[in-house]
Amino acid sequence: MNPYAPFNSQVDWEVARWAKLCGPTSTSIFGLTQYQRIVHEKLGLSYKNSRELNKIIDKQLPGRPKECIECVKALYGDPDFADFLVFTPERHYADKEQTVQLFHDMHTGKWWWNTQKKLDQRKPGATIIPIIISSDKTQVTMFRNKTAYPPSRRAHILLAHLPTTRLEHITNKASRHLNHCKPEAGLDGIVMKSGDGILCHGHPLFSCFIGDYPEQVLATGVKATESMPHPFEMRNLDAVLDALAAIDHEDIEFVHACREAGIKPIIHPFWEPLPYTNIFQAITPDVLHQLYQGLIKHLLGWLAEAFGAAEIDARCRRLPPNHHIPVRGLLDFLSETLTLLMEALDLFHDNKQIFVNLGIRNNFNLPKLHAARHYMSMIQTFGTTDNYNTEYTERLHIDLAKDVYCATNHKDEFVQMTQWLECKEKIVRHERYVMWRLHGNLIRHQPRPPNLSFARVQTLMKHLSVKSVPIQKLVTEYGATYFREALARYVAQLRHPHEATTRRHLEDLAATIHLPFCTLPVYHVVKWRSVDAQGHGDLCVTVDSAHVKPCRVATSQTGTDVPARFDTVLINDGTSRSVGIEGHRVGQIRVIFSIPQNSIPMMFPTTIQPPKHLAYVEWFTQFPPTPDSNHGMFKVSRVVQSGERVASIIPVANIHRSVHLIPKFGPAAPRQWTSSEVLKQCNTFFVNSYIDRHTFVTIR
């Protein structure tokens, strides 16, 4: 059976797909085909022009569902999602004693559990199918006031592509309304078939509404000037439903009832008849607008006004470099970390008055700030915030609203946008069908709790960065001033572990050590990669690195000098734990090297095998007992004796991770300091415990 049908062959299908998704305009590609008829005959196409291709797509490829329940069935029955479906609520824990609860996907939240209990009273053993509805308005062009609500794809499915006009040109009032989900489907359930062919009696229930603040106001019917429509205790749902039912009475009575209930007089909102639904609970945190573009943007603006943009810029430009490979961290919360989240918010509220005292703010009556108070309860209710993030629909503005508009002639654009989008969707759906026919389901997934382990493996480059570096060059170019002395002490300690009890005795033993080499092989980077600790098949990616590179002089190709980089790291003295500062110390790596294999028999007895990889590090002071009370970071300084930095040789395996140091700038950042030289120019630093989640957990 032809898997490409209604197209005759793979070539027939691939040309159609390319013409609609990847190629130039359809008229230009088929103009070329008509001009060169022999090409058309050789390819064996079932269409001669764009009109014939469009006819095949319109008449013979299945379209997308348009009714709400059919959209739910389409998502539920998608073979790509069959292995991802979850049918029951679960409680996950981070410890064997089950004292620390873990929240991540929606089925680990309280909403699913509470709703399941209510539904079981009516339909024992019922299966909940949570429905998340999202809407977002976008301006489809920068030149005219043309706006529309964008659709979605894949795990989202389009209910409607809504223009923001009043639709006065549509005389049929019924055509102006969306097909709402039928309440009886949620109450009594419907037969659903998953992508693997298994039948299930499911209950589609509205759970979450995703939208920015204006969308939330529209959905709930509250006034924009009032406080954030959340949490749901702020509105009595029974009173709201009674007020909405008053539409059958006099208009004045209806308006008065709505005012008393705290909502605007709206006529039959979509959520009114839906069972087990509380729209005020369904309003979820908007991470994109409330945090990233909201509180963080506000806070940065307040800080810039307090310190001056020039001073903040000067400090940022003088921070030492550090590993910045972008890795998406898991958005998982334990009951313990949720408490830390609230403690951090309380700390801000305890200190926010400084912005009022400086005249930067008059008050903090910000809906975005108020909403932050409810993040803990919403994570416990619906799982982590990536389950209901407006970033998904924001990204679709470009793909499925702005690009769609650009494909029209900008006249009667909404009809053209709908037709263009439907054509694209049919091609994409058929592409997935063809792949399924040819290869089956390629992605296998087993629902499981996320791996919260911070396990990582240390790796060095497969090949040496430099095979042979003279020791004198390590001193002058790498900055390893006392390399010979430090290596001699290290060798003496390995050879005489019970004799080197005092520093004086160690120095005497080191004086007898002969280094039978003049050059050493070196590495310029050490990396840490994630570990698939639970055997889930997770990808192993680089999560951290430390660089040890001398200055590179400009060449005719580069044109500029590349400054030296010797990163700071967190070193384990052998007594540390995975969490906490005990047994850890900060050092700056100057050299990573190996002792030549042919020199080891001349330096050590056969009973001693030195580590394969060693590092020369310069030390910072030990961590103080407590961090700074204002910003929560630990202060460390260079360890100097007789005006010289104290250094040692350590096994590279003792290096736990990279660490970022923030210079203690004082009232103003010294303008002579530079990012590449600040570790030399400054002596006192704060250990940045906020650079990533692993550091935050480790250094506290």
XYZ file of C-alpha atoms in Angstrom:
700
model
C 0.000 0.000 0.000
C 1.350 3.410 -0.984
C 2.358 5.263 2.237
C 2.547 8.580 0.373
C -1.057 8.512 -0.923
C -2.760 10.559 -2.307
C 0.612 11.294 -3.921
C 1.890 8.716 -6.387
C 5.416 8.284 -5.089
C 8.047 9.542 -2.697
C 9.273 12.058 -5.272
C 5.699 13.227 -5.916
C 5.221 13.794 -2.181
C 8.639 15.342 -1.530
C 8.189 17.931 -4.288
C 4.756 18.863 -2.922
C 6.109 19.118 0.604
C 9.081 21.229 -0.509
C 6.874 23.529 -2.580
C 4.553 24.254 0.370
C 6.978 24.282 3.303
C 10.498 24.991 2.121
C 10.620 26.268 -1.421
C 9.899 29.608 -3.093
C 6.385 30.671 -4.035
C 4.319 27.877 -5.520
C 3.715 29.814 -8.739
C 7.427 30.215 -9.413
C 8.296 26.546 -8.918
C 5.481 25.383 -11.170
C 6.241 28.066 -13.718
C 9.641 26.384 -14.057
C 7.995 22.977 -14.341
C 5.639 24.106 -17.104
C 8.533 25.630 -18.976
C 10.492 22.424 -18.801
C 7.850 19.781 -19.473
C 10.434 17.020 -19.618
C 11.280 17.618 -15.957
C 7.630 17.137 -15.082
C 7.458 13.876 -17.005
C 10.686 12.514 -15.540
C 9.577 13.272 -11.974
C 6.192 11.700 -12.573
C 4.265 14.371 -10.685
C 0.512 13.978 -10.251
C -0.019 17.740 -10.601
C 0.993 20.184 -13.287
C 0.596 23.496 -11.468
C -0.062 25.018 -8.070
C -3.820 24.974 -8.615
C -3.828 21.206 -9.101
C -1.585 20.704 -6.057
C -3.843 22.876 -3.911
C -6.831 20.846 -5.073
C -5.179 17.606 -3.941
C -4.342 19.144 -0.560
C -7.818 20.626 -0.098
C -9.822 17.596 -1.202
C -7.732 14.540 -0.354
C -5.649 15.358 2.723
C -7.516 15.236 6.037
C -8.007 18.573 7.726
C -7.609 19.526 11.338
C -10.496 19.151 13.799
C -12.502 22.293 14.502
C -14.852 21.263 17.320
C -13.470 21.312 20.855
C -13.984 17.632 21.710
C -12.592 16.582 18.344
C -9.451 18.628 19.073
C -9.067 16.776 22.372
C -9.476 13.427 20.607
C -6.911 14.420 17.975
C -4.288 15.197 20.611
C -5.152 12.153 22.718
C -4.997 9.852 19.702
C -1.730 11.144 18.251
C 0.700 8.182 17.994
C 3.621 10.488 18.831
C 2.114 11.143 22.266
C 0.980 7.597 23.118
C 3.954 6.842 25.374
C 3.679 10.211 27.116
C 0.102 9.863 28.349
C -0.475 9.686 32.115
C -3.800 8.388 33.384
C -3.657 8.715 37.172
C -2.359 11.235 39.709
C 0.853 10.292 41.469
C 2.867 11.421 44.473
C 6.616 11.495 43.962
C 9.250 11.855 46.655
C 12.924 12.741 46.605
C 13.867 10.460 49.508
C 13.221 6.856 50.476
C 11.462 7.905 53.659
C 8.922 9.872 51.560
C 9.277 13.016 53.637
C 10.254 15.391 50.807
C 7.569 15.607 48.131
C 8.508 16.327 44.515
C 6.358 18.426 42.149
C 6.994 18.420 38.397
C 4.373 17.312 35.826
C 0.713 18.158 36.352
C -0.227 14.699 37.594
C 2.000 15.251 40.672
C 0.018 18.342 41.715
C -2.921 18.640 44.082
C -5.470 19.666 41.420
C -5.427 16.248 39.776
C -5.665 14.479 43.121
C -8.526 16.657 44.416
C -10.466 16.508 41.153
C -9.984 12.746 40.923
C -11.558 12.329 44.370
C -14.571 14.457 43.370
C -15.017 12.653 40.053
C -14.710 9.214 41.667
C -17.754 9.993 43.786
C -19.778 10.246 40.567
C -17.831 7.870 38.306
C -15.555 5.498 40.273
C -12.299 4.809 38.449
C -12.801 7.665 35.999
C -9.836 8.877 33.951
C -9.206 12.625 33.937
C -8.021 14.296 30.737
C -6.835 17.762 31.802
C -7.403 20.499 29.221
C -5.098 23.529 29.160
C -6.413 26.511 27.208
C -4.117 29.307 26.072
C -4.739 32.550 24.226
C -2.450 35.393 23.277
C -2.893 38.448 21.114
C -0.239 39.546 18.661
C 0.199 42.342 16.173
C 0.695 40.625 12.839
C 2.332 43.653 11.222
C 4.355 46.578 12.493
C 2.837 48.982 9.986
C -0.897 48.719 10.609
C -3.059 47.976 13.584
C -3.765 44.414 12.517
C -3.993 41.983 15.414
C -5.025 38.374 15.811
C -4.789 35.516 18.272
C -2.197 32.943 17.122
C -2.743 29.190 16.925
C -0.452 26.409 18.051
C 0.816 23.025 16.902
C 2.141 19.654 18.024
C 1.255 19.362 21.736
C -0.996 22.404 21.325
C -3.870 22.401 18.848
C -5.657 25.387 17.359
C -9.206 26.055 18.513
C -9.580 29.307 16.591
C -7.638 32.033 14.823
C -9.492 35.078 16.127
C -9.331 38.584 14.698
C -9.813 41.228 17.363
C -12.452 43.076 15.344
C -16.137 43.013 16.296
C -16.955 40.739 13.327
C -19.800 43.048 12.344
C -19.584 41.778 8.757
C -20.707 38.318 9.947
C -24.499 38.453 10.150
C -24.962 34.928 11.515
C -24.557 35.372 15.278
C -23.922 31.656 15.804
C -20.900 31.890 13.539
C -19.332 34.467 15.844
C -18.998 31.983 18.708
C -16.573 29.147 19.281
C -17.885 25.663 19.838
C -17.559 25.327 23.604
C -16.607 22.051 25.219
C -19.758 20.192 26.146
C -20.271 19.917 29.930
C -21.653 16.378 29.622
C -18.315 15.188 28.202
C -16.637 16.100 31.469
C -19.451 14.782 33.655
C -20.290 11.498 31.942
C -17.085 10.930 29.981
C -16.487 9.928 26.374
C -14.739 7.026 24.684
C -11.177 7.989 23.725
C -8.646 6.056 21.659
C -4.961 6.697 22.376
C -2.273 6.603 19.714
C -1.478 2.958 20.485
C -5.088 1.908 19.814
C -6.185 1.433 23.439
C -9.730 2.560 24.250
C -10.386 4.500 27.437
C -13.387 6.172 29.032
C -12.073 9.668 29.690
C -13.403 12.884 31.184
C -12.041 16.061 29.528
C -11.883 18.693 32.271
C -10.690 22.278 31.963
C -7.720 22.688 34.308
C -5.536 25.697 33.432
C -5.731 28.939 31.511
C -2.466 30.292 30.088
C -2.252 33.965 29.233
C -0.665 37.253 30.131
C -2.364 39.680 32.522
C -4.749 41.265 29.957
C -5.785 37.789 28.816
C -6.342 36.699 32.416
C -8.526 39.732 33.046
C -10.613 38.968 29.951
C -10.999 35.294 30.869
C -12.045 35.878 34.476
C -14.159 38.961 33.842
C -12.599 41.023 36.618
C -11.680 44.656 36.170
C -8.113 45.407 35.132
C -7.816 48.083 37.805
C -8.476 45.566 40.552
C -5.901 43.267 42.076
C -4.677 40.183 40.308
C -7.575 37.711 39.871
C -5.881 35.134 42.010
C -6.050 33.145 44.213
C -9.560 31.847 43.701
C -10.461 32.542 47.346
C -10.583 36.198 46.304
C -13.785 35.413 44.399
C -16.712 33.361 45.658
C -17.317 31.038 42.710
C -20.896 30.225 43.735
C -21.692 33.930 43.956
C -20.095 34.512 40.553
C -22.118 31.709 38.934
C -25.323 33.015 40.532
C -24.549 36.487 39.178
C -23.976 35.104 35.671
C -27.290 33.252 35.873
C -29.023 36.583 36.526
C -28.718 37.315 32.788
C -32.220 35.845 32.497
C -33.558 38.689 34.665
C -33.601 42.430 34.117
C -30.435 44.053 32.762
C -30.058 46.301 35.800
C -30.376 43.338 38.126
C -27.751 41.417 36.119
C -25.276 44.315 36.180
C -25.805 44.825 39.907
C -25.332 41.099 40.659
C -22.087 40.998 38.703
C -20.799 44.090 40.492
C -21.568 42.516 43.854
C -19.726 39.333 42.818
C -16.661 41.343 41.761
C -16.826 40.721 38.010
C -17.869 42.623 34.917
C -21.265 41.857 33.354
C -20.133 39.223 30.857
C -22.574 36.991 29.014
C -22.014 33.260 29.357
C -18.206 32.959 29.524
C -16.820 29.701 28.157
C -16.064 28.322 31.623
C -19.517 28.907 33.118
C -21.067 25.471 32.370
C -17.889 23.394 32.673
C -17.894 20.842 35.523
C -15.268 20.806 38.288
C -14.003 24.170 37.018
C -12.961 27.226 38.988
C -11.654 29.871 36.609
C -10.005 31.810 39.438
C -7.982 28.758 40.432
C -7.240 27.989 36.768
C -5.366 31.282 36.287
C -1.718 30.194 36.344
C 1.509 32.164 36.901
C 2.896 33.819 33.791
C 6.645 33.265 34.081
C 7.501 35.123 30.877
C 5.653 38.361 31.617
C 5.528 38.272 35.421
C 9.111 37.230 36.113
C 11.402 37.527 33.079
C 9.817 40.626 31.544
C 8.211 41.754 34.790
C 9.875 41.558 38.179
C 13.389 40.935 36.872
C 13.092 43.782 34.373
C 11.687 46.070 37.081
C 14.387 45.086 39.549
C 17.172 45.681 37.035
C 15.698 49.085 36.294
C 15.538 49.984 39.990
C 19.122 48.868 40.525
C 20.281 50.838 37.496
C 18.561 53.923 38.882
C 20.051 53.347 42.333
C 23.659 52.754 41.244
C 23.676 54.276 37.792
C 23.756 52.335 34.553
C 27.393 53.271 33.960
C 28.511 51.784 37.285
C 26.586 48.536 36.783
C 28.003 48.251 33.277
C 31.511 48.876 34.617
C 31.160 46.067 37.170
C 29.742 43.600 34.655
C 32.604 44.327 32.261
C 35.119 43.533 35.010
C 33.736 40.187 36.123
C 36.137 37.287 35.501
C 35.072 34.836 32.773
C 33.324 31.608 33.685
C 31.654 28.635 32.079
C 28.483 29.759 30.319
C 27.347 26.814 28.192
C 23.521 27.158 28.063
C 21.936 24.038 29.517
C 18.245 23.909 30.294
C 17.915 23.043 33.978
C 15.076 20.895 35.256
C 12.168 22.866 36.631
C 11.474 20.565 39.549
C 10.530 21.663 43.023
C 10.794 19.806 46.293
C 8.718 20.770 49.272
C 12.034 22.001 50.749
C 12.942 24.185 47.759
C 9.456 25.673 47.699
C 10.129 26.871 51.221
C 13.401 28.425 50.011
C 11.433 30.118 47.238
C 9.136 31.761 49.765
C 12.065 32.682 52.032
C 13.752 34.465 49.119
C 10.549 36.382 48.402
C 10.179 37.307 52.081
C 13.770 38.547 52.058
C 12.941 40.879 49.175
C 9.850 42.224 50.937
C 11.855 42.785 54.117
C 14.348 44.981 52.240
C 12.327 46.607 49.457
C 11.795 49.809 51.465
C 15.271 50.939 50.376
C 13.881 51.706 46.907
C 11.264 53.978 48.479
C 13.875 55.670 50.669
C 15.991 56.371 47.579
C 13.006 57.871 45.785
C 12.976 55.200 43.099
C 9.525 53.835 43.992
C 6.512 55.330 45.726
C 4.867 51.972 46.382
C 4.935 48.330 45.339
C 1.330 47.907 44.234
C 2.342 45.781 41.248
C 0.138 42.855 40.128
C 3.274 41.019 38.996
C 4.796 41.300 42.462
C 1.543 40.272 44.092
C 1.321 37.205 41.821
C 4.736 35.991 43.007
C 3.138 35.237 46.379
C 1.094 32.476 44.761
C 3.848 30.618 42.928
C 4.312 28.138 45.757
C 0.621 27.219 45.942
C 0.286 27.030 42.142
C 3.313 24.734 41.818
C 1.803 22.486 44.465
C -1.530 22.609 42.607
C -0.564 22.214 38.938
C 3.111 21.215 39.010
C 6.040 23.313 37.864
C 5.608 26.506 35.877
C 6.896 25.017 32.622
C 3.558 23.172 32.437
C 1.747 26.475 31.822
C 4.271 28.892 30.337
C 3.204 31.660 27.951
C 6.561 31.336 26.148
C 5.011 28.532 24.097
C 2.355 30.740 22.526
C 4.674 33.756 22.335
C 7.030 31.819 20.067
C 4.129 30.817 17.849
C 3.467 34.492 17.083
C 6.255 34.377 14.523
C 5.571 30.979 13.000
C 1.805 30.997 12.869
C 0.612 34.588 12.913
C 3.232 37.014 11.634
C 4.576 34.707 8.911
C 1.028 33.814 7.933
C 0.144 37.482 7.536
C 3.229 38.104 5.405
C 2.058 35.377 3.001
C -1.159 37.307 2.232
C -1.711 40.307 -0.035
C -2.848 42.227 3.093
C -6.400 42.578 1.755
C -9.108 40.548 3.445
C -6.148 38.991 5.221
C -7.956 36.882 7.828
C -9.560 34.612 5.217
C -6.218 34.192 3.446
C -4.426 33.533 6.739
C -6.875 30.760 7.587
C -6.530 29.107 4.173
C -2.724 29.393 4.146
C -2.448 27.969 7.654
C -4.812 25.084 6.917
C -2.733 24.131 3.874
C 0.469 24.132 5.929
C -1.140 22.111 8.709
C -2.355 19.469 6.271
C 1.126 19.070 4.802
C 2.708 18.801 8.264
C 0.099 16.292 9.426
C 0.607 14.201 6.279
C 4.380 14.344 6.770
C 4.000 12.877 10.243
C 1.634 10.221 8.871
C 4.155 9.226 6.201
C 6.935 8.978 8.800
C 4.699 6.822 10.984
C 3.860 4.529 8.077
C 7.507 4.137 7.149
C 9.205 3.977 10.543
C 6.559 3.670 13.258
C 6.967 5.562 16.516
C 10.621 6.550 16.776
C 10.390 8.199 20.187
C 9.883 5.912 23.142
C 9.139 7.362 26.530
C 8.356 5.933 29.915
C 6.784 8.360 32.390
C 9.065 8.627 35.378
C 10.089 11.057 38.092
C 12.867 13.370 36.926
C 16.426 12.647 37.956
C 17.392 15.189 40.614
C 20.892 13.776 40.957
C 23.756 16.229 40.524
C 26.036 13.355 39.501
C 28.570 14.381 36.885
C 31.727 12.898 35.466
C 34.963 14.818 35.033
C 36.621 14.553 31.638
C 39.742 15.892 29.969
C 40.284 16.308 26.265
C 41.032 13.094 24.404
C 44.179 14.681 22.998
C 46.705 16.865 24.783
C 46.414 20.607 24.266
C 50.195 20.901 24.091
C 52.400 17.792 24.073
C 55.524 19.414 25.450
C 55.787 22.660 27.431
C 59.116 23.645 29.042
C 58.872 24.071 32.808
C 60.299 27.572 32.498
C 57.409 28.426 30.174
C 54.961 27.160 32.817
C 56.536 29.688 35.164
C 56.596 32.678 32.797
C 53.536 32.187 30.575
C 51.218 30.103 32.746
C 52.026 31.976 35.960
C 53.006 28.837 37.882
C 55.752 30.743 39.710
C 56.754 27.999 42.132
C 55.949 24.998 39.948
C 59.213 23.100 40.609
C 59.016 23.611 44.365
C 55.324 22.658 44.556
C 55.807 19.501 42.484
C 58.808 18.487 44.602
C 56.721 18.850 47.774
C 53.924 16.783 46.227
C 56.331 13.996 45.223
C 57.883 14.035 48.695
C 54.452 13.696 50.301
C 53.599 10.694 48.117
C 56.945 9.012 48.725
C 57.054 9.734 52.465
C 53.426 10.009 53.654
C 54.355 9.287 57.288
C 57.523 11.387 57.484
C 56.346 14.723 56.057
C 54.625 15.693 59.290
C 55.830 19.294 59.535
C 56.347 21.971 56.927
C 60.062 22.181 57.755
C 60.521 18.429 57.360
C 58.536 18.486 54.112
C 60.795 21.197 52.699
C 63.858 19.150 53.610
C 62.422 16.083 51.855
C 61.453 18.161 48.816
C 65.025 19.449 48.487
C 66.168 15.889 47.756
C 63.662 15.368 44.908
C 65.042 15.423 41.369
C 62.668 16.064 38.460
C 63.950 13.936 35.531
C 62.284 16.036 32.825
C 62.407 19.554 31.429
C 59.052 19.577 29.613
C 55.544 18.393 30.457
C 52.352 17.605 28.513
C 49.495 19.971 29.458
C 45.739 20.306 29.057
C 43.907 23.601 28.603
C 40.409 22.634 29.698
C 38.682 20.256 32.091
C 34.975 19.504 31.679
C 32.153 17.964 33.665
C 29.409 16.056 31.892
C 26.019 15.049 33.203
C 25.466 11.401 34.116
C 22.432 9.292 33.310
C 22.408 8.045 36.891
C 19.060 6.223 36.687
C 19.551 4.679 33.255
C 16.781 6.737 31.654
C 18.668 7.249 28.428
C 19.150 10.961 29.129
C 21.703 12.718 26.977
C 25.074 13.363 28.592
C 25.951 17.011 27.998
C 28.691 19.330 29.186
C 27.380 21.148 32.241
C 30.557 22.827 33.462
C 34.152 23.519 32.456
C 37.309 25.251 33.639
C 39.837 26.786 31.257
C 43.612 27.024 31.762
C 45.058 28.895 28.793
C 48.036 31.261 28.476
C 47.880 34.403 26.367
C 47.904 33.883 22.612
C 49.651 36.545 20.570
C 47.850 37.979 17.568
C 48.484 36.410 14.186
C 47.689 37.590 10.684
C 44.490 35.507 10.832
C 43.199 36.572 14.269
C 44.399 40.171 14.278
C 44.114 40.564 18.082
C 45.700 39.045 21.168
C 43.670 36.468 23.085
C 44.108 37.141 26.812
C 45.110 34.393 29.202
C 42.407 32.614 31.152
C 43.013 30.721 34.374
C 39.677 29.830 35.950
C 38.862 29.457 39.621
C 37.503 26.145 40.900
C 36.036 24.503 43.967
C 38.458 21.905 45.363
C 37.624 18.926 47.558
C 40.157 18.208 50.305
C 38.847 14.664 50.705
C 36.373 15.374 53.509
C 33.655 17.261 51.639
C 30.077 16.211 50.988
C 28.045 16.751 47.836
C 26.211 19.663 49.501
C 27.729 22.351 51.693
C 31.047 24.193 51.933
C 32.624 21.861 54.470
C 35.744 20.262 53.009
C 35.768 22.620 50.002
C 38.152 25.421 49.166
C 38.563 27.839 46.263
C 41.688 27.767 44.112
C 42.850 29.169 40.786
C 44.225 26.615 38.322
C 47.470 27.586 36.615
C 48.482 24.296 34.977
C 46.897 20.914 34.277
C 49.570 18.360 33.400
C 50.698 14.751 33.515
C 54.012 13.298 34.681
C 55.671 11.560 31.695
C 55.197 7.824 31.953
C 58.895 7.085 31.507
C 59.787 9.371 34.435
C 57.500 7.722 37.002
C 59.884 4.769 37.787
C 62.670 7.277 38.448
C 60.534 9.326 40.856
C 58.463 6.729 42.739
C 58.889 3.209 44.045
C 56.849 0.491 42.317
C 54.345 0.506 45.206
C 53.293 4.076 44.454
C 51.349 5.068 41.350
C 50.746 8.840 41.157
C 47.469 10.233 39.729
C 47.450 10.459 35.952
C 46.417 14.132 35.891
C 47.659 16.823 38.259
C 47.052 20.537 38.645
C 49.011 23.486 39.998
C 46.609 25.724 41.943
C 46.938 28.971 43.870
C 44.882 29.011 47.059
C 42.230 31.304 48.470
C 41.302 31.468 52.132
C 38.954 28.926 53.636
C 35.233 29.668 53.704
C 34.125 31.747 56.687
C 31.557 30.180 59.033
C 28.681 32.265 57.638
C 28.016 34.140 54.379
C 27.471 37.880 54.100
C 24.147 38.839 55.699
C 23.139 41.130 52.815
C 23.650 39.014 49.708
C 24.309 35.539 51.128
C 27.690 35.005 49.438
C 30.905 33.859 51.120
C 33.974 36.116 51.095
C 37.398 34.703 50.201
C 40.832 36.264 49.625
C 44.179 35.283 48.159
C 46.460 33.365 50.526
C 49.776 35.226 50.550
C 52.927 34.438 52.547
C 55.925 36.747 52.496
C 54.327 38.617 49.619
C 53.954 35.510 47.430
C 50.850 33.481 46.590
C 50.622 30.064 48.213
C 50.299 27.224 45.690
C 50.174 23.415 45.661
C 49.979 20.430 43.342
C 46.710 18.488 43.637
C 45.080 15.607 41.729
C 42.693 16.947 39.080
C 40.119 14.483 40.429
C 39.913 16.654 43.579
C 38.510 19.563 41.554
C 34.762 19.487 42.198
C 33.582 22.131 39.703
C 34.308 25.613 38.408
C 33.414 28.534 40.633
C 32.682 32.145 39.755
C 34.181 34.925 41.868
C 32.759 38.443 42.067
C 35.409 41.051 42.931
C 34.837 43.214 45.981
C 34.590 46.455 44.030
C 34.010 48.912 46.862
C 31.924 52.081 46.294
C 32.934 52.164 42.618
C 34.571 49.661 40.293
C 38.200 50.670 39.645
C 38.286 51.588 35.978
C 41.793 50.165 35.521
C 40.524 46.669 36.300
C 39.713 44.384 33.357
C 37.855 41.092 33.046
C 40.959 39.193 31.970
C 43.198 40.663 34.719
C 40.796 41.190 37.629
C 41.864 37.968 39.375
C 45.344 39.539 39.592
C 44.214 43.090 40.328
C 41.781 42.276 43.144
C 42.560 40.271 46.268
C 39.115 39.871 47.882
C 36.132 38.220 46.214
C 32.651 36.901 46.868
C 31.855 33.353 45.729
C 28.877 33.595 43.362
C 26.427 30.955 44.583
C 23.689 32.063 42.161
C 25.332 31.326 38.813
C 23.583 27.948 38.435
C 21.497 25.500 40.421
C 24.384 23.140 41.177
C 26.422 25.972 42.719
C 23.427 27.180 44.709
C 22.918 23.726 46.214
C 26.640 23.144 46.818
C 27.687 26.486 48.323
C 25.185 27.194 51.055
